[in-house]
N, CA, C and O of each residue as an XYZ file, in Angstrom:
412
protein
N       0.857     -1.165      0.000
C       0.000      0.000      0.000
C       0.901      1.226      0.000
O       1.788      1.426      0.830
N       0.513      2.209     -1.247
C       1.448      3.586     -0.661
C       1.313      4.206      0.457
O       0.264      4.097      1.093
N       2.220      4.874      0.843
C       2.562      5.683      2.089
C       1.285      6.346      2.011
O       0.664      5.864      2.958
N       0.763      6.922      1.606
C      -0.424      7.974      1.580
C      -1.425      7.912      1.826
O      -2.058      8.910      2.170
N      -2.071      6.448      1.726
C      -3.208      5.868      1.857
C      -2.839      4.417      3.032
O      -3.681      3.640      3.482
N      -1.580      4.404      3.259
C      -1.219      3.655      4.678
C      -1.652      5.318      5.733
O      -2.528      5.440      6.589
N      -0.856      6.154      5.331
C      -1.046      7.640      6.509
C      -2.577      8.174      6.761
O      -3.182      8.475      7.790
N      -2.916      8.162      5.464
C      -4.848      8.018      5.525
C      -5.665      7.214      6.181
O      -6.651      7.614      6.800
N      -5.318      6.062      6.090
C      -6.004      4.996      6.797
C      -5.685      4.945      8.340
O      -6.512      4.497      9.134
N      -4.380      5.448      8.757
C      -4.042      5.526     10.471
C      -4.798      6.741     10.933
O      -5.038      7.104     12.084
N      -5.050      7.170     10.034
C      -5.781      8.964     10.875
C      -7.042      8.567     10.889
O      -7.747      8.802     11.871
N      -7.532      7.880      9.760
C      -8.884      7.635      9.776
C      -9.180      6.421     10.821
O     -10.287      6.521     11.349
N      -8.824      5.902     11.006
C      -8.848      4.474     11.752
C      -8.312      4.892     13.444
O      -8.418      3.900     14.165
N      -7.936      5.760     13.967
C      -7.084      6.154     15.038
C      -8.701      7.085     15.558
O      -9.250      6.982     16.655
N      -9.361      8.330     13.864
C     -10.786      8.901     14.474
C     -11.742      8.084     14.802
O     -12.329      8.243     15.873
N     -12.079      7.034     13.916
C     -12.869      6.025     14.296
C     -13.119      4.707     15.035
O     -14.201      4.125     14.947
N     -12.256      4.322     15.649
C     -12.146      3.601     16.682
C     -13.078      3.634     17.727
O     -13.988      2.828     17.927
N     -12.770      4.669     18.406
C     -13.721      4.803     19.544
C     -15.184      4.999     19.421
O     -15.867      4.666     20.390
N     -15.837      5.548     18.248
C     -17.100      5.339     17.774
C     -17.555      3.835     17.326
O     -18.579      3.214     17.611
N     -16.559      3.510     16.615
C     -16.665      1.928     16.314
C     -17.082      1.307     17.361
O     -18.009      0.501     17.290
N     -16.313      1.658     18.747
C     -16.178      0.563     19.720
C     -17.372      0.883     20.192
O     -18.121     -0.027     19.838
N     -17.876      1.554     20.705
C     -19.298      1.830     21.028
C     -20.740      1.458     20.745
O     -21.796      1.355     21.370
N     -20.034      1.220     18.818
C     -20.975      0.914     18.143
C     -21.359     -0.666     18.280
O     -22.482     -1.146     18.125
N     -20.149     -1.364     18.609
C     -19.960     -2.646     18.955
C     -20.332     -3.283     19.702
O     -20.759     -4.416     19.483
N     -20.262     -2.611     21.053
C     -20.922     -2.732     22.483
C     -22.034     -2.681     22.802
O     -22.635     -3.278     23.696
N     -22.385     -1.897     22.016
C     -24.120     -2.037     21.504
C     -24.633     -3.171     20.964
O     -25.607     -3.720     21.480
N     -24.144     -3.558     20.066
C     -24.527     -4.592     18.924
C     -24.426     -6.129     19.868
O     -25.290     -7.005     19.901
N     -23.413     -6.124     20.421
C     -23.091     -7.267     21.449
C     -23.399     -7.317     22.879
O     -22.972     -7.991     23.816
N     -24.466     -6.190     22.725
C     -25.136     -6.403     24.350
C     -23.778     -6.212     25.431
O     -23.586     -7.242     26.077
N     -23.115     -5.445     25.644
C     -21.977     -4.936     26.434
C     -20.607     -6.067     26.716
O     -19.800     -6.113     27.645
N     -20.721     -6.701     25.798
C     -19.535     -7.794     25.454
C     -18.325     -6.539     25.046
O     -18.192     -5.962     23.966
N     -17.478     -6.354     26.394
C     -16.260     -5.751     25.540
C     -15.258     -6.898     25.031
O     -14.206     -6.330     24.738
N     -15.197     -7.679     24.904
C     -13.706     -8.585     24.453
C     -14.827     -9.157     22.749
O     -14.159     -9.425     21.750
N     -15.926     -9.237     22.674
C     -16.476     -9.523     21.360
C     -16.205     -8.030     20.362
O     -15.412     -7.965     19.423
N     -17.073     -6.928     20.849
C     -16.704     -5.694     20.730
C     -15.390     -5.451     20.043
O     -15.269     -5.046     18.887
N     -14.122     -5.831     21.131
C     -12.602     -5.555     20.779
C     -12.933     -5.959     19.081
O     -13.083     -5.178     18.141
N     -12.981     -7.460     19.088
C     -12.696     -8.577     18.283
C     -13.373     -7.793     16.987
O     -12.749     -7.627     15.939
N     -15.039     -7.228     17.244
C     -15.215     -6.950     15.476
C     -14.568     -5.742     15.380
O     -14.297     -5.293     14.266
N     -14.246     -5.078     16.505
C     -13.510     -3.274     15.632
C     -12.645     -3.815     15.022
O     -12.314     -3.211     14.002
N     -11.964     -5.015     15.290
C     -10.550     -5.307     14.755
C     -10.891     -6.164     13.416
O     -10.140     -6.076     12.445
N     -11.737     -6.775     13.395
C     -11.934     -7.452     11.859
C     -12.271     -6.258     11.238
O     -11.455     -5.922     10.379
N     -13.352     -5.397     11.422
C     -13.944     -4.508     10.537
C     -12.587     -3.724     10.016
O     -12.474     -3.636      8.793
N     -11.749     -3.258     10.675
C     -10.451     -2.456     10.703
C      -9.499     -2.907      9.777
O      -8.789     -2.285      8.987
N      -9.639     -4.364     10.069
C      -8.920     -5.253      9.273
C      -9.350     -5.246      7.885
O      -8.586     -5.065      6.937
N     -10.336     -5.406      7.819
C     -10.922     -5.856      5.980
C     -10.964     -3.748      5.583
O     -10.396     -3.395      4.549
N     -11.580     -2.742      6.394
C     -11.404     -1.424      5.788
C      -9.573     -1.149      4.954
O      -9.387     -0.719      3.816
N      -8.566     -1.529      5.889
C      -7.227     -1.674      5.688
C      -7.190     -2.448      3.790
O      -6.946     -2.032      2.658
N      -7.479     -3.366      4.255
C      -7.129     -4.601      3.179
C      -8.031     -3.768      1.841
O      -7.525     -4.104      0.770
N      -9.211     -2.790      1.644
C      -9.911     -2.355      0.542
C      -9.872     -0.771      1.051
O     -10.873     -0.073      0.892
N      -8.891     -0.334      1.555
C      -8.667      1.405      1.392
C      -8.539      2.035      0.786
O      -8.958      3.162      1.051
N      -7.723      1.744     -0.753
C      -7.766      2.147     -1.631
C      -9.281      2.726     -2.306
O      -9.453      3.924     -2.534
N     -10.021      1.986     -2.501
C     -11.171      1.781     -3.201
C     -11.749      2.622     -2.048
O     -12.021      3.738     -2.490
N     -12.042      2.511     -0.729
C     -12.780      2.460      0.551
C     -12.961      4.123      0.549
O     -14.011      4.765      0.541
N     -11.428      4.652      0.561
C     -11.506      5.845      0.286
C     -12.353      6.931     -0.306
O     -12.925      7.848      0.282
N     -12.313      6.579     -1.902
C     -13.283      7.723     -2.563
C     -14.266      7.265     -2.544
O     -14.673      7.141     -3.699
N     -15.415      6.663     -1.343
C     -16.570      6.265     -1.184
C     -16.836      7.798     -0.231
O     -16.258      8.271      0.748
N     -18.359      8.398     -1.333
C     -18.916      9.640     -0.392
C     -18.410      9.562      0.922
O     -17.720     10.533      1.233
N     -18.588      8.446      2.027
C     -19.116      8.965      3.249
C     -18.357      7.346      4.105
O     -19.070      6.498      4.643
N     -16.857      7.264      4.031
C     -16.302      5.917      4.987
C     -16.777      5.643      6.237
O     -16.975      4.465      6.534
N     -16.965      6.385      6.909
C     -17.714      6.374      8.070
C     -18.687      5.395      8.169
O     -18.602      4.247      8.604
N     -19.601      5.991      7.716
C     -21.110      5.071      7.520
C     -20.615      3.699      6.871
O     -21.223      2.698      7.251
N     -19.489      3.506      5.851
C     -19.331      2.342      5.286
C     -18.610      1.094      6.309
O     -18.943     -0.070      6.534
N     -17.610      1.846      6.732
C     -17.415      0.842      7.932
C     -17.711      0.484      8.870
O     -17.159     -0.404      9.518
N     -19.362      1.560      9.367
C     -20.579      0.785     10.353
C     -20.928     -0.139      9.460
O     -20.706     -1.258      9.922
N     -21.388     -0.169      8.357
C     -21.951     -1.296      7.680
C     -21.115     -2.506      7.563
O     -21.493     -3.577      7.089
N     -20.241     -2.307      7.917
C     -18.853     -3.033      7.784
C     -19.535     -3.670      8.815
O     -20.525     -4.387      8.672
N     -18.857     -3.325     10.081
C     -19.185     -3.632     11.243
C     -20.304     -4.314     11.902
O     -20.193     -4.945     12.953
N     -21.553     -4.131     11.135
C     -23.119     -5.144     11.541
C     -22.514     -5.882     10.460
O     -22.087     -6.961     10.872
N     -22.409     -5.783      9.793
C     -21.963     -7.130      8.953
C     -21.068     -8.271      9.491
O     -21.195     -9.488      9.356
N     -20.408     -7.759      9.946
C     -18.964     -8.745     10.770
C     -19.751     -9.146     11.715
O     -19.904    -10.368     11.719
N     -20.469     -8.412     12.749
C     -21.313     -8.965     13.417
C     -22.280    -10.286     13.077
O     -22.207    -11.342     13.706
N     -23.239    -10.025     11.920
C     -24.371    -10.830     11.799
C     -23.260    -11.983     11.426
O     -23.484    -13.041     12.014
N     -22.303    -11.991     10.713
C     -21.295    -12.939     10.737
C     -20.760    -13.769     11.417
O     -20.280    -14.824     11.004
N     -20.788    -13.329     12.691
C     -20.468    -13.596     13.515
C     -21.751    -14.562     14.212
O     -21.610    -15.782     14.288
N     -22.580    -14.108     14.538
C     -24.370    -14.705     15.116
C     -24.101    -15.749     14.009
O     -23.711    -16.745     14.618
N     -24.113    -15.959     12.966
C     -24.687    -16.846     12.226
C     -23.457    -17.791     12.147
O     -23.632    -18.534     11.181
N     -21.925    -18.146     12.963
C     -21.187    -19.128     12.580
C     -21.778    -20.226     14.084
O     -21.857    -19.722     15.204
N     -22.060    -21.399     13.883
C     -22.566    -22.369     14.378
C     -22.087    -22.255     16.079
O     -22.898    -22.274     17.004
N     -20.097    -22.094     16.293
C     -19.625    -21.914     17.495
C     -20.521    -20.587     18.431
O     -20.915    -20.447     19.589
N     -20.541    -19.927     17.390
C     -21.170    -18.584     18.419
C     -22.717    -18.890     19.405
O     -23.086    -18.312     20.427
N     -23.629    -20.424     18.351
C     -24.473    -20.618     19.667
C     -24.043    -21.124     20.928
O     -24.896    -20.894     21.786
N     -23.058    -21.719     21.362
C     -22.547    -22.801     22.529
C     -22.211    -21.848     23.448
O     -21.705    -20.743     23.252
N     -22.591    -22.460     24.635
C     -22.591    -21.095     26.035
C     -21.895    -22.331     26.773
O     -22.135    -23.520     26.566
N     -20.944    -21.766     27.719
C     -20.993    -22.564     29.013
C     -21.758    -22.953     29.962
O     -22.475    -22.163     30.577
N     -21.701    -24.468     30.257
C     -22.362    -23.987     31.287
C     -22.039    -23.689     32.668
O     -20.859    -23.905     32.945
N     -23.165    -23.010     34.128
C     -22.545    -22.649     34.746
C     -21.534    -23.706     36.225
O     -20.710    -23.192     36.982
N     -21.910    -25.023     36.234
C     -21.061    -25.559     37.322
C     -19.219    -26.381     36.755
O     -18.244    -26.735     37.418
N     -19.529    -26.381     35.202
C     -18.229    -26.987     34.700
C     -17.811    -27.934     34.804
O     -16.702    -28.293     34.408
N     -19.004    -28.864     35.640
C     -18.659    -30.684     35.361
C     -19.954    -31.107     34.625
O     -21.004    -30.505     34.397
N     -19.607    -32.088     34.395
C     -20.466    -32.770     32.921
C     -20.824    -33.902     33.552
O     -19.899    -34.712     33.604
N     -21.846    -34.261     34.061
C     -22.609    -35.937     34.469
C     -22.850    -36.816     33.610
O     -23.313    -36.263     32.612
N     -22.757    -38.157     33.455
C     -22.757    -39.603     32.904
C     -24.371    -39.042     32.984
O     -24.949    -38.909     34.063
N     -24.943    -38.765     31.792
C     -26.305    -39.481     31.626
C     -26.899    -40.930     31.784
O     -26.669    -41.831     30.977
N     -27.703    -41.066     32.929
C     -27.856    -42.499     32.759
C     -28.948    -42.968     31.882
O     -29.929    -42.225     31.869
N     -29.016    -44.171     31.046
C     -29.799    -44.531     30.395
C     -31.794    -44.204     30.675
O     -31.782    -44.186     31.906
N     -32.438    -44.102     30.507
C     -33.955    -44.321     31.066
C     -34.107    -45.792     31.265
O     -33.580    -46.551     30.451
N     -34.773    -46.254     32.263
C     -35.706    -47.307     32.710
C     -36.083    -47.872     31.439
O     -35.855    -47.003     30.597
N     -36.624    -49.067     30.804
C     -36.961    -49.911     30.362
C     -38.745    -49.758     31.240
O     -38.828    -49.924     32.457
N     -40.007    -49.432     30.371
C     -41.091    -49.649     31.114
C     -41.347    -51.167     30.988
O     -41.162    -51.769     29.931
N     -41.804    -51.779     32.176
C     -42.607    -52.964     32.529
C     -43.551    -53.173     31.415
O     -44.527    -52.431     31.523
N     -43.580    -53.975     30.335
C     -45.048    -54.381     30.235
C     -45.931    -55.417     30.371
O     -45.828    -56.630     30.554
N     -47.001    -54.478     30.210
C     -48.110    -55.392     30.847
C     -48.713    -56.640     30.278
O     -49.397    -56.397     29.284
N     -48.654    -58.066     30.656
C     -49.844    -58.531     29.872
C     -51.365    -58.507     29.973
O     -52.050    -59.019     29.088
């Protein structure tokens, strides 16, 4: 990447951060370490298409869209349903009973 649009992208990315992150914290119900995680993908893929990203009217708004995007991305990969649970041991299910029947 030229110097110019590496120096563009740190000013722009250094203003928007902290709006990002906010925006994040929202989106993730006050998850800061999920939060961290999409400013940094969204940041990541704006970086990787700056060139182009640039002479878009209005970057701002594009890398919120960025950002619910990485999100719903996120909701929809299979790991993101699995929760812990809360005591952290796991019990031997025992089989069910066999019912009696009747003649």
């Amino acid at each position: 990447m030229k110097r110019r649009y590496e120096e563009e992208f740190m000013a722009f990315a250094a203003a928007r951060s902290a709006p990002l992150f906010r925006s994040a914290c929202v989106l993730t119900s006050g998850d800061v370490h999920l939060a961290e995680d999409l400013v940094q993908d969204t940041l990541g893929r704006m970086y990787a298409n700056w060139r182009k990203i640039a002479q878009v009217d209005d970057p701002a708004a594009y890398t919120h869209t960025v950002l619910v995007r990485a999100y719903l991305s996120y909701r929809r990969r299979r790991s993101s349903s699995e929760q812990p649970t809360g005591s952290g041991r796991h019990r031997a299910r025992t089989p069910p009973r066999p019912v009696p029947r009747r003649s």
